[in-house]
Tab-separated table of C-alpha atoms in Angstrom:
chain	number	residue	atom	x	y	z
A	24	UNK	CA	-0.318	84.258	118.219
A	25	UNK	CA	-2.263	86.077	115.496
A	26	UNK	CA	-4.924	88.717	116.115
A	27	UNK	CA	-7.813	86.343	115.309
A	28	UNK	CA	-6.700	83.849	117.942
A	29	UNK	CA	-6.352	86.644	120.521
A	30	UNK	CA	-9.846	87.903	119.704
A	31	UNK	CA	-11.295	84.412	120.056
A	32	UNK	CA	-9.442	83.889	123.314
A	33	UNK	CA	-10.715	87.217	124.675
A	34	UNK	CA	-14.278	86.251	123.710
A	35	UNK	CA	-13.823	82.841	125.335
A	36	UNK	CA	-12.738	84.412	128.644
A	37	UNK	CA	-15.476	87.059	128.392
A	38	UNK	CA	-18.223	84.435	128.006
A	39	UNK	CA	-16.959	82.357	130.915
A	40	UNK	CA	-16.704	85.402	133.200
A	41	UNK	CA	-20.218	86.523	132.265
A	42	UNK	CA	-21.603	83.034	132.836
A	43	UNK	CA	-19.911	83.001	136.251
A	44	UNK	CA	-21.338	86.417	137.216
A	45	UNK	CA	-24.879	85.577	136.104
A	46	UNK	CA	-24.742	82.273	137.996
A	47	UNK	CA	-23.183	83.862	141.094
A	48	UNK	CA	-25.855	86.575	141.243
A	49	UNK	CA	-28.242	83.818	142.332
A	50	UNK	CA	-26.825	84.322	145.828
A	51	UNK	CA	-27.926	87.972	145.925
A	52	UNK	CA	-31.551	87.934	144.757
A	53	UNK	CA	-34.061	89.512	147.133
A	54	UNK	CA	-36.964	87.201	146.262
A	55	UNK	CA	-36.768	83.575	145.173
A	56	UNK	CA	-38.543	83.302	141.859
A	57	UNK	CA	-38.720	80.022	139.934
A	58	UNK	CA	-39.500	81.740	136.640
A	59	UNK	CA	-36.544	84.110	136.941
A	60	UNK	CA	-34.218	81.296	138.038
A	61	UNK	CA	-35.161	79.193	135.007
A	62	UNK	CA	-34.265	82.144	132.810
A	63	UNK	CA	-30.986	82.593	134.679
A	64	UNK	CA	-29.805	79.056	133.972
A	65	UNK	CA	-30.917	79.230	130.336
A	66	UNK	CA	-28.703	82.290	129.906
A	67	UNK	CA	-25.810	80.676	131.795
A	68	UNK	CA	-25.960	77.586	129.569
A	69	UNK	CA	-26.097	79.818	126.464
A	70	UNK	CA	-23.018	81.762	127.599
A	71	UNK	CA	-21.129	78.534	128.277
A	72	UNK	CA	-22.176	77.313	124.819
A	73	UNK	CA	-20.769	80.471	123.243
A	74	UNK	CA	-17.539	79.971	125.190
A	75	UNK	CA	-17.347	76.406	123.840
A	76	UNK	CA	-17.804	77.778	120.332
A	77	UNK	CA	-14.763	80.020	120.703
A	78	UNK	CA	-12.787	77.171	122.234
A	79	UNK	CA	-13.633	74.975	119.238
A	80	UNK	CA	-12.615	77.724	116.827
A	81	UNK	CA	-9.276	78.176	118.617
A	82	UNK	CA	-8.608	74.450	118.875
A	83	UNK	CA	-9.430	73.450	115.299
A	84	UNK	CA	-8.868	76.785	113.528
A	85	UNK	CA	-12.029	76.670	111.393
A	86	UNK	CA	-12.294	80.452	111.108
A	87	UNK	CA	-8.560	80.816	110.472
A	88	UNK	CA	-8.701	78.217	107.698
A	89	UNK	CA	-11.685	79.656	105.840
A	90	UNK	CA	-14.561	82.066	106.537
A	91	UNK	CA	-17.134	79.559	105.294
A	92	UNK	CA	-15.874	76.843	107.657
A	93	UNK	CA	-16.005	79.276	110.559
A	94	UNK	CA	-19.503	80.304	109.469
A	95	UNK	CA	-20.775	76.718	109.594
A	96	UNK	CA	-19.500	76.239	113.146
A	97	UNK	CA	-20.921	79.634	114.112
A	98	UNK	CA	-24.406	78.773	112.858
A	99	UNK	CA	-24.394	75.321	114.447
A	100	UNK	CA	-23.564	76.770	117.883
A	101	UNK	CA	-24.964	80.311	117.699
A	102	UNK	CA	-28.465	79.094	116.849
A	103	UNK	CA	-29.173	77.070	120.030
A	104	UNK	CA	-27.327	79.645	122.173
A	105	UNK	CA	-29.327	82.546	120.745
A	106	UNK	CA	-32.517	80.512	121.162
A	107	UNK	CA	-31.676	79.801	124.808
A	108	UNK	CA	-31.099	83.486	125.546
A	109	UNK	CA	-34.347	84.333	123.756
A	110	UNK	CA	-36.228	81.695	125.736
A	111	UNK	CA	-34.724	83.061	128.939
A	112	UNK	CA	-36.064	86.509	128.069
A	113	UNK	CA	-39.409	85.146	126.882
A	114	UNK	CA	-39.819	83.001	129.984
A	115	UNK	CA	-39.938	86.121	132.190
A	116	UNK	CA	-42.490	87.774	129.938
A	117	UNK	CA	-45.102	85.124	129.273
A	118	UNK	CA	-46.974	82.037	130.433
A	119	UNK	CA	-45.466	78.557	130.417
A	120	UNK	CA	-47.761	77.356	127.637
A	121	UNK	CA	-46.524	80.058	125.252
A	122	UNK	CA	-42.932	79.281	126.197
A	123	UNK	CA	-43.464	75.635	125.210
A	124	UNK	CA	-44.678	76.754	121.783
A	125	UNK	CA	-41.548	78.841	121.348
A	126	UNK	CA	-39.346	75.923	122.399
A	127	UNK	CA	-41.025	73.673	119.822
A	128	UNK	CA	-40.644	76.268	117.071
A	129	UNK	CA	-36.957	76.962	117.806
A	130	UNK	CA	-36.230	73.252	118.128
A	131	UNK	CA	-37.877	72.591	114.767
A	132	UNK	CA	-35.820	75.279	113.041
A	133	UNK	CA	-32.588	73.994	114.587
A	134	UNK	CA	-33.488	70.441	113.526
A	135	UNK	CA	-33.887	71.759	109.968
A	136	UNK	CA	-30.431	73.375	110.191
A	137	UNK	CA	-28.932	70.049	111.309
A	138	UNK	CA	-30.664	68.251	108.421
A	139	UNK	CA	-29.295	70.778	105.891
A	140	UNK	CA	-25.827	70.402	107.409
A	141	UNK	CA	-25.939	66.592	107.240
A	142	UNK	CA	-27.296	66.570	103.682
A	143	UNK	CA	-24.597	69.046	102.596
A	144	UNK	CA	-21.843	66.878	104.049
A	145	UNK	CA	-23.254	63.762	102.394
A	146	UNK	CA	-23.412	65.514	99.025
A	147	UNK	CA	-20.003	67.227	99.113
A	148	UNK	CA	-18.144	64.828	101.435
A	149	UNK	CA	-16.616	67.784	103.325
A	150	UNK	CA	-17.532	70.783	105.452
A	151	UNK	CA	-17.571	72.968	102.339
A	152	UNK	CA	-21.285	72.539	101.750
A	153	UNK	CA	-21.613	75.593	99.455
A	154	UNK	CA	-25.301	76.473	98.921
A	155	UNK	CA	-26.178	74.566	102.090
A	156	UNK	CA	-24.383	77.245	104.108
A	157	UNK	CA	-26.716	79.952	102.785
A	158	UNK	CA	-29.742	77.816	103.547
A	159	UNK	CA	-28.440	77.302	107.085
A	160	UNK	CA	-27.977	81.074	107.470
A	161	UNK	CA	-31.503	81.670	106.184
A	162	UNK	CA	-32.924	79.273	108.760
A	163	UNK	CA	-30.826	80.939	111.461
A	164	UNK	CA	-32.252	84.347	110.495
A	165	UNK	CA	-35.786	82.928	110.526
A	166	UNK	CA	-35.185	81.673	114.066
A	167	UNK	CA	-33.819	85.060	115.151
A	168	UNK	CA	-36.686	87.079	113.655
A	169	UNK	CA	-39.259	84.708	115.111
A	170	UNK	CA	-37.766	85.034	118.599
A	171	UNK	CA	-37.570	88.821	118.378
A	172	UNK	CA	-41.157	89.147	117.163
A	173	UNK	CA	-42.524	86.918	119.926
A	174	UNK	CA	-40.483	88.640	122.637
A	175	UNK	CA	-41.474	92.177	121.613
A	176	UNK	CA	-45.152	91.174	121.509
A	177	UNK	CA	-44.970	89.739	125.021
A	178	UNK	CA	-42.974	92.689	126.362
A	179	UNK	CA	-45.662	95.112	125.227
A	180	UNK	CA	-48.408	92.976	126.740
A	181	UNK	CA	-46.508	92.441	129.996
A	182	UNK	CA	-45.725	96.146	130.413
A	183	UNK	CA	-49.387	97.034	129.902
A	184	UNK	CA	-50.358	94.424	132.479
A	185	UNK	CA	-47.872	95.691	135.059
A	186	UNK	CA	-48.895	99.307	134.533
A	187	UNK	CA	-52.493	98.537	135.482
A	188	UNK	CA	-52.257	95.603	137.892
A	189	UNK	CA	-48.997	96.056	139.803
A	190	UNK	CA	-47.642	98.908	141.906
A	191	UNK	CA	-43.967	97.988	141.939
A	192	UNK	CA	-41.094	99.995	140.532
A	193	UNK	CA	-41.149	99.455	136.760
A	194	UNK	CA	-37.779	101.029	135.977
A	195	UNK	CA	-35.700	97.826	136.478
A	196	UNK	CA	-38.103	95.961	134.191
A	197	UNK	CA	-38.053	98.726	131.568
A	198	UNK	CA	-34.249	98.777	131.540
A	199	UNK	CA	-34.140	94.993	131.230
A	200	UNK	CA	-36.666	95.049	128.370
A	201	UNK	CA	-34.737	97.694	126.458
A	202	UNK	CA	-31.449	95.865	126.971
A	203	UNK	CA	-33.069	92.651	125.741
A	204	UNK	CA	-34.369	94.276	122.566
A	205	UNK	CA	-31.015	95.978	121.915
A	206	UNK	CA	-29.010	92.768	122.159
A	207	UNK	CA	-31.510	90.855	120.006
A	208	UNK	CA	-31.513	93.441	117.229
A	209	UNK	CA	-27.739	93.760	117.321
A	210	UNK	CA	-27.577	89.999	116.884
A	211	UNK	CA	-29.778	90.291	113.787
A	212	UNK	CA	-27.649	93.020	112.242
A	213	UNK	CA	-24.245	91.740	113.274
A	214	UNK	CA	-24.439	87.971	113.122
A	215	UNK	CA	-24.443	87.529	109.314
A	216	UNK	CA	-21.521	89.978	109.082
A	217	UNK	CA	-19.613	88.245	111.858
A	218	UNK	CA	-20.245	84.849	110.297
A	219	UNK	CA	-19.010	85.643	106.791
A	220	UNK	CA	-16.355	88.329	107.277
A	221	UNK	CA	-13.378	87.852	109.555
A	222	UNK	CA	-12.274	91.439	108.860
A	223	UNK	CA	-15.569	92.965	110.016
A	224	UNK	CA	-15.579	90.570	112.957
A	225	UNK	CA	-12.972	92.784	114.645
A	226	UNK	CA	-15.523	95.635	114.616
A	227	UNK	CA	-18.752	93.756	115.183
A	228	UNK	CA	-17.395	91.373	117.812
A	229	UNK	CA	-16.567	93.953	120.506
A	230	UNK	CA	-19.908	95.721	119.954
A	231	UNK	CA	-21.745	92.419	120.462
A	232	UNK	CA	-19.763	91.696	123.620
A	233	UNK	CA	-20.593	95.113	125.088
A	234	UNK	CA	-24.272	94.623	124.275
A	235	UNK	CA	-24.219	91.194	125.910
A	236	UNK	CA	-22.535	92.640	129.005
A	237	UNK	CA	-25.185	95.387	129.165
A	238	UNK	CA	-27.933	92.783	128.940
A	239	UNK	CA	-26.390	90.582	131.640
A	240	UNK	CA	-26.057	93.534	134.018
A	241	UNK	CA	-29.691	94.562	133.549
A	242	UNK	CA	-30.805	90.954	133.951
A	243	UNK	CA	-28.935	90.707	137.261
A	244	UNK	CA	-30.321	94.091	138.370
A	245	UNK	CA	-33.849	92.902	137.571
A	246	UNK	CA	-33.449	89.927	139.889
A	247	UNK	CA	-31.934	92.067	142.636
A	248	UNK	CA	-34.434	94.920	142.714
A	249	UNK	CA	-37.666	93.988	140.978
A	250	UNK	CA	-40.489	92.411	142.953
A	251	UNK	CA	-41.839	89.447	140.953
A	252	UNK	CA	-45.460	89.540	139.845
A	253	UNK	CA	-45.582	86.142	138.208
A	254	UNK	CA	-48.932	85.336	139.798
A	255	UNK	CA	-50.459	87.714	137.251
A	256	UNK	CA	-49.125	85.505	134.468
A	257	UNK	CA	-50.081	82.336	136.330
A	258	UNK	CA	-53.634	83.631	136.711
A	259	UNK	CA	-53.794	84.362	133.002
A	260	UNK	CA	-52.525	80.864	132.184
A	261	UNK	CA	-55.166	79.258	134.418
A	262	UNK	CA	-57.852	81.212	132.600
A	263	UNK	CA	-56.469	80.111	129.228
A	264	UNK	CA	-56.428	76.455	130.302
A	265	UNK	CA	-60.083	76.700	131.275
A	266	UNK	CA	-60.947	78.221	127.946
A	267	UNK	CA	-61.843	81.505	129.556
A	268	UNK	CA	-64.556	79.889	131.663
A	269	UNK	CA	-63.329	81.457	134.868
A	270	UNK	CA	-62.885	84.897	133.395
A	271	UNK	CA	-65.398	87.308	134.806
A	272	UNK	CA	-67.734	89.215	132.539
A	273	UNK	CA	-67.007	92.929	132.634
A	274	UNK	CA	-69.627	95.114	134.272
A	275	UNK	CA	-70.899	98.175	132.438
A	276	UNK	CA	-71.665	100.403	135.428
A	277	UNK	CA	-71.217	99.896	139.144
A	278	UNK	CA	-74.332	100.464	141.249
A	279	UNK	CA	-74.181	103.191	143.897
A	280	UNK	CA	-74.304	100.772	146.809
A	281	UNK	CA	-71.486	98.733	145.305
A	282	UNK	CA	-69.370	101.840	144.835
A	283	UNK	CA	-69.827	102.782	148.467
A	284	UNK	CA	-68.954	99.274	149.583
A	285	UNK	CA	-65.730	99.229	147.547
A	286	UNK	CA	-64.765	102.710	148.765
A	287	UNK	CA	-65.302	101.719	152.387
A	288	UNK	CA	-63.332	98.509	151.861
A	289	UNK	CA	-60.397	100.414	150.347
A	290	UNK	CA	-60.489	102.989	153.150
A	291	UNK	CA	-60.412	100.233	155.747
A	292	UNK	CA	-57.554	98.512	153.896
A	293	UNK	CA	-55.557	101.728	154.019
A	294	UNK	CA	-56.353	102.210	157.725
A	295	UNK	CA	-55.062	98.685	158.322
A	296	UNK	CA	-51.821	99.748	156.551
A	297	UNK	CA	-52.265	97.274	153.727
A	298	UNK	CA	-50.313	99.610	151.454
A	299	UNK	CA	-47.136	98.754	153.412
A	300	UNK	CA	-46.989	95.385	151.624
A	301	UNK	CA	-44.612	96.057	148.732
A	302	UNK	CA	-45.762	92.813	147.036
A	303	UNK	CA	-49.396	93.861	146.738
A	304	UNK	CA	-50.988	93.892	143.293
A	305	UNK	CA	-54.507	93.940	141.894
A	306	UNK	CA	-55.017	90.199	142.404
A	307	UNK	CA	-53.852	90.149	146.029
A	308	UNK	CA	-55.941	93.225	146.800
A	309	UNK	CA	-58.945	91.593	145.155
A	310	UNK	CA	-58.540	88.467	147.283
A	311	UNK	CA	-58.009	90.473	150.479
A	312	UNK	CA	-61.147	92.579	149.989
A	313	UNK	CA	-63.215	89.728	148.492
A	314	UNK	CA	-64.014	92.002	145.560
A	315	UNK	CA	-63.553	90.861	141.989
A	316	UNK	CA	-60.683	92.276	139.965
A	317	UNK	CA	-63.116	93.549	137.327
A	318	UNK	CA	-65.110	95.472	139.898
A	319	UNK	CA	-61.976	97.040	141.342
A	320	UNK	CA	-60.802	98.056	137.881
A	321	UNK	CA	-64.177	99.600	137.123
A	322	UNK	CA	-64.199	101.433	140.447
A	323	UNK	CA	-60.773	102.969	139.825
A	324	UNK	CA	-61.812	103.940	136.330
A	325	UNK	CA	-65.360	105.210	136.973
A	326	UNK	CA	-65.076	106.697	140.460
A	327	UNK	CA	-61.436	107.677	140.906
A	328	UNK	CA	-60.649	108.253	137.209
A	329	UNK	CA	-57.348	106.506	137.778
A	330	UNK	CA	-55.943	102.996	137.987
A	331	UNK	CA	-54.621	100.781	140.767
A	332	UNK	CA	-50.995	101.736	140.204
A	333	UNK	CA	-51.536	105.496	140.347
A	334	UNK	CA	-53.964	105.249	143.262
A	335	UNK	CA	-51.603	103.176	145.399
A	336	UNK	CA	-48.629	105.401	144.548
A	337	UNK	CA	-50.558	108.401	145.842
A	338	UNK	CA	-51.543	106.545	149.016
A	339	UNK	CA	-47.919	105.617	149.670
A	340	UNK	CA	-46.681	109.105	148.789
A	341	UNK	CA	-49.072	110.733	151.279
A	342	UNK	CA	-48.044	108.211	153.944
A	343	UNK	CA	-44.381	109.011	153.277
A	344	UNK	CA	-44.994	112.756	153.562
A	345	UNK	CA	-46.827	112.299	156.850
A	346	UNK	CA	-44.065	110.103	158.257
A	347	UNK	CA	-41.361	112.564	157.186
A	348	UNK	CA	-43.082	115.371	159.089
A	349	UNK	CA	-43.785	113.266	162.172
A	350	UNK	CA	-40.362	111.574	162.250
A	351	UNK	CA	-37.831	113.990	160.705
A	352	UNK	CA	-34.909	111.810	161.853
A	353	UNK	CA	-36.024	108.788	159.840
A	354	UNK	CA	-33.879	108.059	156.801
A	355	UNK	CA	-35.315	107.651	153.320
A	356	UNK	CA	-34.579	103.913	153.534
A	357	UNK	CA	-36.828	103.592	156.591
A	358	UNK	CA	-39.522	105.793	155.043
A	359	UNK	CA	-39.587	103.771	151.821
A	360	UNK	CA	-39.746	100.438	153.667
A	361	UNK	CA	-42.478	101.623	156.059
A	362	UNK	CA	-44.643	103.035	153.279
A	363	UNK	CA	-44.513	100.037	150.931
A	364	UNK	CA	-42.029	101.269	148.335
A	365	UNK	CA	-39.847	98.497	146.967
A	366	UNK	CA	-36.666	100.541	147.452
A	367	UNK	CA	-35.381	104.021	148.192
A	368	UNK	CA	-34.934	104.823	144.505
A	369	UNK	CA	-38.617	104.061	143.905
A	370	UNK	CA	-39.519	106.591	146.608
A	371	UNK	CA	-37.165	109.106	144.992
A	372	UNK	CA	-38.731	108.690	141.540
A	373	UNK	CA	-42.270	109.102	142.918
A	374	UNK	CA	-41.265	112.365	144.613
A	375	UNK	CA	-39.561	113.630	141.460
A	376	UNK	CA	-42.669	112.811	139.430
A	377	UNK	CA	-45.272	114.173	141.846
A	378	UNK	CA	-43.425	116.958	143.678
A	379	UNK	CA	-40.606	117.770	141.225
A	380	UNK	CA	-38.037	117.420	144.006
A	381	UNK	CA	-36.252	114.709	145.964
A	382	UNK	CA	-37.607	113.381	149.307
A	383	UNK	CA	-34.753	115.099	151.134
A	384	UNK	CA	-35.480	118.436	149.457
A	385	UNK	CA	-39.189	118.123	150.263
A	386	UNK	CA	-38.412	117.261	153.889
A	387	UNK	CA	-35.966	120.161	154.293
A	388	UNK	CA	-38.392	122.655	152.741
A	389	UNK	CA	-41.310	121.687	154.964
A	390	UNK	CA	-39.122	121.414	158.051
A	391	UNK	CA	-37.871	124.961	157.440
A	392	UNK	CA	-41.427	126.248	156.966
A	393	UNK	CA	-42.562	124.500	160.143
A	394	UNK	CA	-39.656	126.019	162.095
A	395	UNK	CA	-40.465	129.500	160.793
A	396	UNK	CA	-44.137	129.108	161.709
A	397	UNK	CA	-43.170	128.011	165.228
A	398	UNK	CA	-40.854	130.993	165.664
A	399	UNK	CA	-43.596	133.384	164.541
């Protein structure tokens, strides 16, 4: 066996193992989420497609015979696989209507690649289609850049939305977003090299595999630890379908009586322990209080000089502190669950941000002070 065959075989096994892990992680998600599951199976199919590509290369020896032959097979299979992974990422970030537009665009580009391939074969009567190969690579790059541009735009918009309308732990989402961008950009930089140079493939290939593994791990972690907030996207899509008719007009200034009403409603919500619901977001709070989302946003901005996310984090942090003092034997897992944090690590990060110490350190410090005060 030569080194190229061993590399292709290693990549083949790697893709199958990754596809198996991503599929198997379906059994360990904390919340069933149709949007996330659609993305999961898009990625699984893409990984299986990449495995098939390596199997084809090993079986027929296209890459071993000539770099250009290997490049043609690469483009024909890499393009739909890359598009599927991109759609899986994009599907988590945006509304269904925008995803359909991306599917149409990627399908159109791939159809153009197939047309160029067929025309090249008919003209040259072989797989050596010469200038057609460069046109196919150009179309592949157009597809890649289009997907990256659309995904980055939606990631920025989604992150801004979550920062103002959701109170969940953003770190799993941030890690997933960064991993997604890294693997997409590496594909842009590495794919042309990998396609045309077998020598450089030995360097680029392992780097791509590590990036893909990193992405798969963050994707699985997102499904295991991140509370879905897809209703925010669904709400936006409903507004878009109605042409913005249902979107409320922003108010310039809240009247005094309205401010008092909203404050009393929020106080009562906190007294009823509404903050313990780790799934709560601006829309669910708006429906619970029968107060429009725009009014709540204005209240947080004008009266509290904050936003929903920061306000709720402070409410939960104060509740956690109170519970730690009243029940010193409670673990951080119990405290986080009782106070509405999505997980213990979320509680830890809030304490590090607000108090510059861990929950355990804060508890020990105040317990020691309380013991000294009692002794005095």
